[in-house]
Amino acid sequence: MDVVADGDRMTVTMWGELDLGSRRLLPELYDMLALSGGGIDLRLDAVGFCDCSGLNALLDLHARAVDQGKSVIVRSCGVAVERVLDLTGTRETLTDSGRPDDDAPPALSGTAPSATTPSGTAPSGTAPPEEDGKDLRAEVAQLRRAMQTRPTIDLARGILMASFGLTPEAAWSVLVRTSQNTNTKLHDLARDLVGTVRGTTLPEQVQRQLGAAIAGTDRRDEVGAYPTGGPAEQRD
């Protein structure tokens, strides 16, 4: 990221990929948001990849801004980000400034080129429209599933945070590690964990792996830190 103060707003230019790892940027972005008077303007032209995890990070930042009476606006972006915004219907949420700005550049740049030539034929080297349509439908379905399961996953993270004093990053790593070690889909694990609030019981194997993941998470460090040892009371 590169940050430049612009009046009462912060202009943040990002490059690379917006995926699960982009959540590590949120604490710094939250600080920038708090220091700004009006919010953050995002320049995402150099972002070459964006998935639903990266989009969720942007939506979390947007929600934090709304709570503070500020705004987070995507001022420009490349094809990768624009496609995700369009497929998930979040373009208006993240690009509507709510204020007139005639001198500002268009909210989005880098629109994908047309798939046909002026004569109506597919240009050389491009996929047929039918194949491209299938890919788009599959991507839309995947993104919709991700958006539908996110609330349950966030609730499960909250339960772990409240029950064991974990940071959001540590709670996420516990869920991921348990999911991998039990060969359970992440959203299924989150659903079962949320169900324990209503009195259901986790399978014994899941309980063991969940306990091991919690005990092996250093609560003072960022996601991904799993020390081999720890104090006896932490292991308990």
Short mmCIF file of the C-alpha atoms (twelve columns), coordinates in Angstrom:
data_MODEL
# 
_entry.id   MODEL 
# 
loop_
_atom_site.group_PDB 
_atom_site.id 
_atom_site.type_symbol 
_atom_site.label_atom_id 
_atom_site.label_alt_id 
_atom_site.label_comp_id 
_atom_site.label_asym_id 
_atom_site.label_seq_id 
_atom_site.Cartn_x 
_atom_site.Cartn_y 
_atom_site.Cartn_z 
_atom_site.pdbx_PDB_model_num 
ATOM 1   C CA . MET A 1   0.000   0.000   0.000   1 
ATOM 2   C CA . ASP A 2   0.954   3.611   -0.539  1 
ATOM 3   C CA . VAL A 3   -0.844  6.317   1.454   1 
ATOM 4   C CA . VAL A 4   -1.158  10.029  0.659   1 
ATOM 5   C CA . ALA A 5   -3.152  12.540  2.718   1 
ATOM 6   C CA . ASP A 6   -5.535  14.532  0.521   1 
ATOM 7   C CA . GLY A 7   -7.416  17.168  2.474   1 
ATOM 8   C CA . ASP A 8   -9.672  15.457  4.975   1 
ATOM 9   C CA . ARG A 9   -9.277  12.086  3.216   1 
ATOM 10  C CA . MET A 10  -6.577  9.474   2.752   1 
ATOM 11  C CA . THR A 11  -5.787  8.186   -0.734  1 
ATOM 12  C CA . VAL A 12  -4.618  4.579   -0.545  1 
ATOM 13  C CA . THR A 13  -3.063  2.959   -3.605  1 
ATOM 14  C CA . MET A 14  -2.844  -0.834  -3.508  1 
ATOM 15  C CA . TRP A 15  -1.145  -3.340  -5.736  1 
ATOM 16  C CA . GLY A 16  -0.724  -7.104  -5.773  1 
ATOM 17  C CA . GLU A 17  -3.583  -9.427  -4.854  1 
ATOM 18  C CA . LEU A 18  -6.666  -8.928  -2.688  1 
ATOM 19  C CA . ASP A 19  -7.314  -12.343 -1.182  1 
ATOM 20  C CA . LEU A 20  -7.453  -13.921 2.276   1 
ATOM 21  C CA . GLY A 21  -4.079  -12.426 3.198   1 
ATOM 22  C CA . SER A 22  -5.400  -8.917  2.608   1 
ATOM 23  C CA . ARG A 23  -7.158  -9.043  5.992   1 
ATOM 24  C CA . ARG A 24  -3.759  -8.416  7.548   1 
ATOM 25  C CA . LEU A 25  -3.952  -4.922  6.103   1 
ATOM 26  C CA . LEU A 26  -7.170  -4.087  7.949   1 
ATOM 27  C CA . PRO A 27  -5.608  -2.889  11.250  1 
ATOM 28  C CA . GLU A 28  -3.467  -0.392  9.347   1 
ATOM 29  C CA . LEU A 29  -6.417  0.672   7.204   1 
ATOM 30  C CA . TYR A 30  -8.526  1.127   10.334  1 
ATOM 31  C CA . ASP A 31  -5.827  3.441   11.718  1 
ATOM 32  C CA . MET A 32  -5.791  5.461   8.494   1 
ATOM 33  C CA . LEU A 33  -9.566  5.708   8.628   1 
ATOM 34  C CA . ALA A 34  -9.448  6.974   12.210  1 
ATOM 35  C CA . LEU A 35  -6.837  9.609   11.305  1 
ATOM 36  C CA . SER A 36  -8.819  10.869  8.315   1 
ATOM 37  C CA . GLY A 37  -11.524 13.451  8.605   1 
ATOM 38  C CA . GLY A 38  -13.766 12.123  5.836   1 
ATOM 39  C CA . GLY A 39  -12.582 8.633   4.960   1 
ATOM 40  C CA . ILE A 40  -10.454 6.723   2.465   1 
ATOM 41  C CA . ASP A 41  -10.227 6.803   -1.329  1 
ATOM 42  C CA . LEU A 42  -8.942  3.558   -2.841  1 
ATOM 43  C CA . ARG A 43  -6.915  3.279   -6.048  1 
ATOM 44  C CA . LEU A 44  -6.904  -0.390  -7.057  1 
ATOM 45  C CA . ASP A 45  -5.736  -0.166  -10.678 1 
ATOM 46  C CA . ALA A 46  -2.648  -2.290  -9.964  1 
ATOM 47  C CA . VAL A 47  -4.542  -5.073  -8.159  1 
ATOM 48  C CA . GLY A 48  -4.252  -8.078  -10.466 1 
ATOM 49  C CA . PHE A 49  -6.425  -10.506 -8.531  1 
ATOM 50  C CA . CYS A 50  -9.414  -10.149 -6.207  1 
ATOM 51  C CA . ASP A 51  -11.644 -12.830 -4.692  1 
ATOM 52  C CA . CYS A 52  -14.487 -12.798 -2.180  1 
ATOM 53  C CA . SER A 53  -12.033 -12.706 0.752   1 
ATOM 54  C CA . GLY A 54  -10.495 -9.499  -0.569  1 
ATOM 55  C CA . LEU A 55  -13.948 -8.074  -1.226  1 
ATOM 56  C CA . ASN A 56  -15.022 -8.917  2.322   1 
ATOM 57  C CA . ALA A 57  -12.016 -7.004  3.646   1 
ATOM 58  C CA . LEU A 58  -13.109 -3.947  1.642   1 
ATOM 59  C CA . LEU A 59  -16.680 -4.331  2.902   1 
ATOM 60  C CA . ASP A 60  -15.461 -4.576  6.506   1 
ATOM 61  C CA . LEU A 61  -13.502 -1.358  6.018   1 
ATOM 62  C CA . HIS A 62  -16.569 0.266   4.479   1 
ATOM 63  C CA . ALA A 63  -18.734 -0.824  7.426   1 
ATOM 64  C CA . ARG A 64  -16.211 0.609   9.893   1 
ATOM 65  C CA . ALA A 65  -16.269 3.906   7.979   1 
ATOM 66  C CA . VAL A 66  -20.063 4.071   8.040   1 
ATOM 67  C CA . ASP A 67  -20.006 3.573   11.815  1 
ATOM 68  C CA . GLN A 68  -17.692 6.582   12.065  1 
ATOM 69  C CA . GLY A 69  -19.762 8.745   9.732   1 
ATOM 70  C CA . LYS A 70  -17.107 8.486   7.018   1 
ATOM 71  C CA . SER A 71  -16.826 6.730   3.665   1 
ATOM 72  C CA . VAL A 72  -14.588 4.300   1.792   1 
ATOM 73  C CA . ILE A 73  -14.746 4.819   -1.967  1 
ATOM 74  C CA . VAL A 74  -13.104 2.835   -4.757  1 
ATOM 75  C CA . ARG A 75  -12.068 5.690   -7.038  1 
ATOM 76  C CA . SER A 76  -10.468 3.506   -9.699  1 
ATOM 77  C CA . CYS A 77  -9.697  -0.160  -10.243 1 
ATOM 78  C CA . GLY A 78  -8.637  -2.710  -12.804 1 
ATOM 79  C CA . VAL A 79  -10.597 -5.489  -14.447 1 
ATOM 80  C CA . ALA A 80  -10.048 -8.006  -11.623 1 
ATOM 81  C CA . VAL A 81  -11.671 -5.836  -8.954  1 
ATOM 82  C CA . GLU A 82  -14.346 -4.454  -11.245 1 
ATOM 83  C CA . ARG A 83  -15.489 -7.943  -12.202 1 
ATOM 84  C CA . VAL A 84  -15.947 -8.981  -8.559  1 
ATOM 85  C CA . LEU A 85  -17.849 -5.770  -7.792  1 
ATOM 86  C CA . ASP A 86  -20.195 -6.403  -10.705 1 
ATOM 87  C CA . LEU A 87  -20.713 -10.101 -9.974  1 
ATOM 88  C CA . THR A 88  -21.549 -9.497  -6.313  1 
ATOM 89  C CA . GLY A 89  -23.617 -6.341  -6.814  1 
ATOM 90  C CA . THR A 90  -21.352 -4.281  -4.550  1 
ATOM 91  C CA . ARG A 91  -20.249 -1.721  -7.134  1 
ATOM 92  C CA . GLU A 92  -22.685 0.934   -5.931  1 
ATOM 93  C CA . THR A 93  -21.829 0.325   -2.271  1 
ATOM 94  C CA . LEU A 94  -18.102 0.861   -2.783  1 
ATOM 95  C CA . THR A 95  -18.062 3.465   -5.538  1 
ATOM 96  C CA . ASP A 96  -20.892 5.878   -4.680  1 
ATOM 97  C CA . SER A 97  -19.283 8.864   -2.975  1 
ATOM 98  C CA . GLY A 98  -22.565 10.492  -2.079  1 
ATOM 99  C CA . ARG A 99  -21.196 13.872  -3.037  1 
ATOM 100 C CA . PRO A 100 -20.755 15.697  -6.365  1 
ATOM 101 C CA . ASP A 101 -17.213 15.809  -7.647  1 
ATOM 102 C CA . ASP A 102 -17.086 17.002  -11.229 1 
ATOM 103 C CA . ASP A 103 -13.304 17.212  -11.301 1 
ATOM 104 C CA . ALA A 104 -12.760 13.667  -10.045 1 
ATOM 105 C CA . PRO A 105 -11.873 10.885  -12.480 1 
ATOM 106 C CA . PRO A 106 -14.479 8.209   -13.183 1 
ATOM 107 C CA . ALA A 107 -15.177 5.952   -10.236 1 
ATOM 108 C CA . LEU A 108 -13.852 2.938   -12.106 1 
ATOM 109 C CA . SER A 109 -11.354 2.493   -14.867 1 
ATOM 110 C CA . GLY A 110 -10.079 -0.547  -16.658 1 
ATOM 111 C CA . THR A 111 -13.373 -1.856  -17.962 1 
ATOM 112 C CA . ALA A 112 -12.952 -5.179  -19.688 1 
ATOM 113 C CA . PRO A 113 -12.861 -4.877  -23.488 1 
ATOM 114 C CA . SER A 114 -15.759 -6.106  -25.548 1 
ATOM 115 C CA . ALA A 115 -15.676 -9.781  -26.454 1 
ATOM 116 C CA . THR A 116 -16.631 -9.098  -30.077 1 
ATOM 117 C CA . THR A 117 -15.282 -7.070  -32.940 1 
ATOM 118 C CA . PRO A 118 -17.404 -4.387  -34.660 1 
ATOM 119 C CA . SER A 119 -18.539 -7.063  -37.110 1 
ATOM 120 C CA . GLY A 120 -19.962 -9.126  -34.255 1 
ATOM 121 C CA . THR A 121 -17.440 -11.984 -34.471 1 
ATOM 122 C CA . ALA A 122 -15.257 -13.162 -31.621 1 
ATOM 123 C CA . PRO A 123 -11.673 -11.870 -32.039 1 
ATOM 124 C CA . SER A 124 -8.874  -14.346 -32.537 1 
ATOM 125 C CA . GLY A 125 -7.611  -15.996 -29.344 1 
ATOM 126 C CA . THR A 126 -10.732 -15.318 -27.227 1 
ATOM 127 C CA . ALA A 127 -13.071 -17.907 -25.742 1 
ATOM 128 C CA . PRO A 128 -16.433 -18.488 -27.438 1 
ATOM 129 C CA . PRO A 129 -19.283 -16.561 -25.795 1 
ATOM 130 C CA . GLU A 130 -20.883 -19.811 -24.566 1 
ATOM 131 C CA . GLU A 131 -17.732 -20.872 -22.668 1 
ATOM 132 C CA . ASP A 132 -17.236 -17.400 -21.263 1 
ATOM 133 C CA . GLY A 133 -20.851 -17.393 -20.086 1 
ATOM 134 C CA . LYS A 134 -20.388 -20.739 -18.314 1 
ATOM 135 C CA . ASP A 135 -17.300 -19.422 -16.532 1 
ATOM 136 C CA . LEU A 136 -19.168 -16.307 -15.434 1 
ATOM 137 C CA . ARG A 137 -22.127 -18.309 -14.122 1 
ATOM 138 C CA . ALA A 138 -19.817 -20.618 -12.180 1 
ATOM 139 C CA . GLU A 139 -17.954 -17.674 -10.691 1 
ATOM 140 C CA . VAL A 140 -21.198 -15.958 -9.728  1 
ATOM 141 C CA . ALA A 141 -22.421 -19.126 -8.006  1 
ATOM 142 C CA . GLN A 142 -19.168 -19.479 -6.062  1 
ATOM 143 C CA . LEU A 143 -19.212 -15.861 -4.950  1 
ATOM 144 C CA . ARG A 144 -22.846 -16.062 -3.897  1 
ATOM 145 C CA . ARG A 145 -22.156 -19.156 -1.816  1 
ATOM 146 C CA . ALA A 146 -19.223 -17.395 -0.176  1 
ATOM 147 C CA . MET A 147 -21.321 -14.335 0.653   1 
ATOM 148 C CA . GLN A 148 -24.096 -16.536 2.079   1 
ATOM 149 C CA . THR A 149 -21.784 -18.513 4.379   1 
ATOM 150 C CA . ARG A 150 -19.785 -15.524 5.594   1 
ATOM 151 C CA . PRO A 151 -22.209 -14.481 8.400   1 
ATOM 152 C CA . THR A 152 -22.059 -17.967 9.966   1 
ATOM 153 C CA . ILE A 153 -18.268 -18.028 9.746   1 
ATOM 154 C CA . ASP A 154 -18.024 -14.565 11.307  1 
ATOM 155 C CA . LEU A 155 -20.365 -15.672 14.103  1 
ATOM 156 C CA . ALA A 156 -18.229 -18.746 14.775  1 
ATOM 157 C CA . ARG A 157 -15.141 -16.531 14.950  1 
ATOM 158 C CA . GLY A 158 -16.943 -14.313 17.434  1 
ATOM 159 C CA . ILE A 159 -17.782 -17.322 19.630  1 
ATOM 160 C CA . LEU A 160 -14.118 -18.365 19.685  1 
ATOM 161 C CA . MET A 161 -12.997 -14.820 20.429  1 
ATOM 162 C CA . ALA A 162 -15.441 -14.429 23.315  1 
ATOM 163 C CA . SER A 163 -14.882 -17.914 24.743  1 
ATOM 164 C CA . PHE A 164 -11.095 -18.128 24.560  1 
ATOM 165 C CA . GLY A 165 -9.905  -14.517 24.370  1 
ATOM 166 C CA . LEU A 166 -8.603  -14.891 20.819  1 
ATOM 167 C CA . THR A 167 -7.894  -12.076 18.394  1 
ATOM 168 C CA . PRO A 168 -9.936  -12.063 15.155  1 
ATOM 169 C CA . GLU A 169 -6.883  -13.344 13.264  1 
ATOM 170 C CA . ALA A 170 -6.233  -16.125 15.793  1 
ATOM 171 C CA . ALA A 171 -9.894  -17.187 15.753  1 
ATOM 172 C CA . TRP A 172 -9.763  -17.390 11.966  1 
ATOM 173 C CA . SER A 173 -6.598  -19.490 12.045  1 
ATOM 174 C CA . VAL A 174 -8.209  -21.864 14.581  1 
ATOM 175 C CA . LEU A 175 -11.193 -22.379 12.267  1 
ATOM 176 C CA . VAL A 176 -8.984  -22.956 9.222   1 
ATOM 177 C CA . ARG A 177 -6.644  -25.334 11.029  1 
ATOM 178 C CA . THR A 178 -9.515  -27.378 12.500  1 
ATOM 179 C CA . SER A 179 -11.230 -27.501 9.114   1 
ATOM 180 C CA . GLN A 180 -8.071  -28.841 7.480   1 
ATOM 181 C CA . ASN A 181 -7.282  -31.391 10.222  1 
ATOM 182 C CA . THR A 182 -10.817 -32.798 10.275  1 
ATOM 183 C CA . ASN A 183 -11.399 -32.620 6.517   1 
ATOM 184 C CA . THR A 184 -14.510 -30.537 7.184   1 
ATOM 185 C CA . LYS A 185 -15.680 -27.683 5.009   1 
ATOM 186 C CA . LEU A 186 -15.120 -24.378 6.755   1 
ATOM 187 C CA . HIS A 187 -18.753 -23.264 6.599   1 
ATOM 188 C CA . ASP A 188 -19.927 -26.668 7.921   1 
ATOM 189 C CA . LEU A 189 -17.531 -26.402 10.848  1 
ATOM 190 C CA . ALA A 190 -18.699 -22.855 11.552  1 
ATOM 191 C CA . ARG A 191 -22.351 -23.956 11.447  1 
ATOM 192 C CA . ASP A 192 -21.685 -26.798 13.905  1 
ATOM 193 C CA . LEU A 193 -19.764 -24.493 16.221  1 
ATOM 194 C CA . VAL A 194 -22.599 -21.964 16.221  1 
ATOM 195 C CA . GLY A 195 -24.972 -24.843 16.981  1 
ATOM 196 C CA . THR A 196 -23.174 -25.537 20.269  1 
ATOM 197 C CA . VAL A 197 -24.685 -22.305 21.610  1 
ATOM 198 C CA . ARG A 198 -28.072 -24.027 21.308  1 
ATOM 199 C CA . GLY A 199 -26.866 -27.151 23.102  1 
ATOM 200 C CA . THR A 200 -25.630 -29.387 20.276  1 
ATOM 201 C CA . THR A 201 -22.311 -31.201 20.696  1 
ATOM 202 C CA . LEU A 202 -19.377 -31.253 18.319  1 
ATOM 203 C CA . PRO A 203 -18.077 -34.657 17.184  1 
ATOM 204 C CA . GLU A 204 -15.276 -35.917 19.414  1 
ATOM 205 C CA . GLN A 205 -12.657 -35.672 16.671  1 
ATOM 206 C CA . VAL A 206 -13.636 -32.071 15.961  1 
ATOM 207 C CA . GLN A 207 -13.498 -31.265 19.685  1 
ATOM 208 C CA . ARG A 208 -9.965  -32.664 19.925  1 
ATOM 209 C CA . GLN A 209 -8.699  -30.822 16.880  1 
ATOM 210 C CA . LEU A 210 -10.413 -27.591 17.903  1 
ATOM 211 C CA . GLY A 211 -8.849  -27.788 21.363  1 
ATOM 212 C CA . ALA A 212 -5.431  -28.488 19.886  1 
ATOM 213 C CA . ALA A 213 -5.732  -25.562 17.478  1 
ATOM 214 C CA . ILE A 214 -6.734  -23.194 20.297  1 
ATOM 215 C CA . ALA A 215 -3.933  -24.412 22.563  1 
ATOM 216 C CA . GLY A 216 -1.417  -24.093 19.743  1 
ATOM 217 C CA . THR A 217 -2.330  -20.521 18.846  1 
ATOM 218 C CA . ASP A 218 -0.118  -17.801 20.285  1 
ATOM 219 C CA . ARG A 219 -2.717  -15.196 21.201  1 
ATOM 220 C CA . ARG A 220 -0.134  -12.458 21.230  1 
ATOM 221 C CA . ASP A 221 0.905   -12.938 17.602  1 
ATOM 222 C CA . GLU A 222 -0.662  -12.611 14.182  1 
ATOM 223 C CA . VAL A 223 -2.405  -15.332 12.233  1 
ATOM 224 C CA . GLY A 224 -0.235  -18.290 11.257  1 
ATOM 225 C CA . ALA A 225 1.860   -18.433 14.446  1 
ATOM 226 C CA . TYR A 226 1.590   -21.886 16.024  1 
ATOM 227 C CA . PRO A 227 4.210   -22.393 18.770  1 
ATOM 228 C CA . THR A 228 5.135   -25.968 19.629  1 
ATOM 229 C CA . GLY A 229 4.801   -25.404 23.359  1 
ATOM 230 C CA . GLY A 230 3.144   -23.122 25.853  1 
ATOM 231 C CA . PRO A 231 2.301   -22.702 29.483  1 
ATOM 232 C CA . ALA A 232 0.432   -25.561 31.091  1 
ATOM 233 C CA . GLU A 233 -2.664  -23.499 31.706  1 
ATOM 234 C CA . GLN A 234 -2.809  -22.523 27.999  1 
ATOM 235 C CA . ARG A 235 -2.532  -26.173 26.967  1 
ATOM 236 C CA . ASP A 236 -5.328  -27.042 29.418  1 
# 
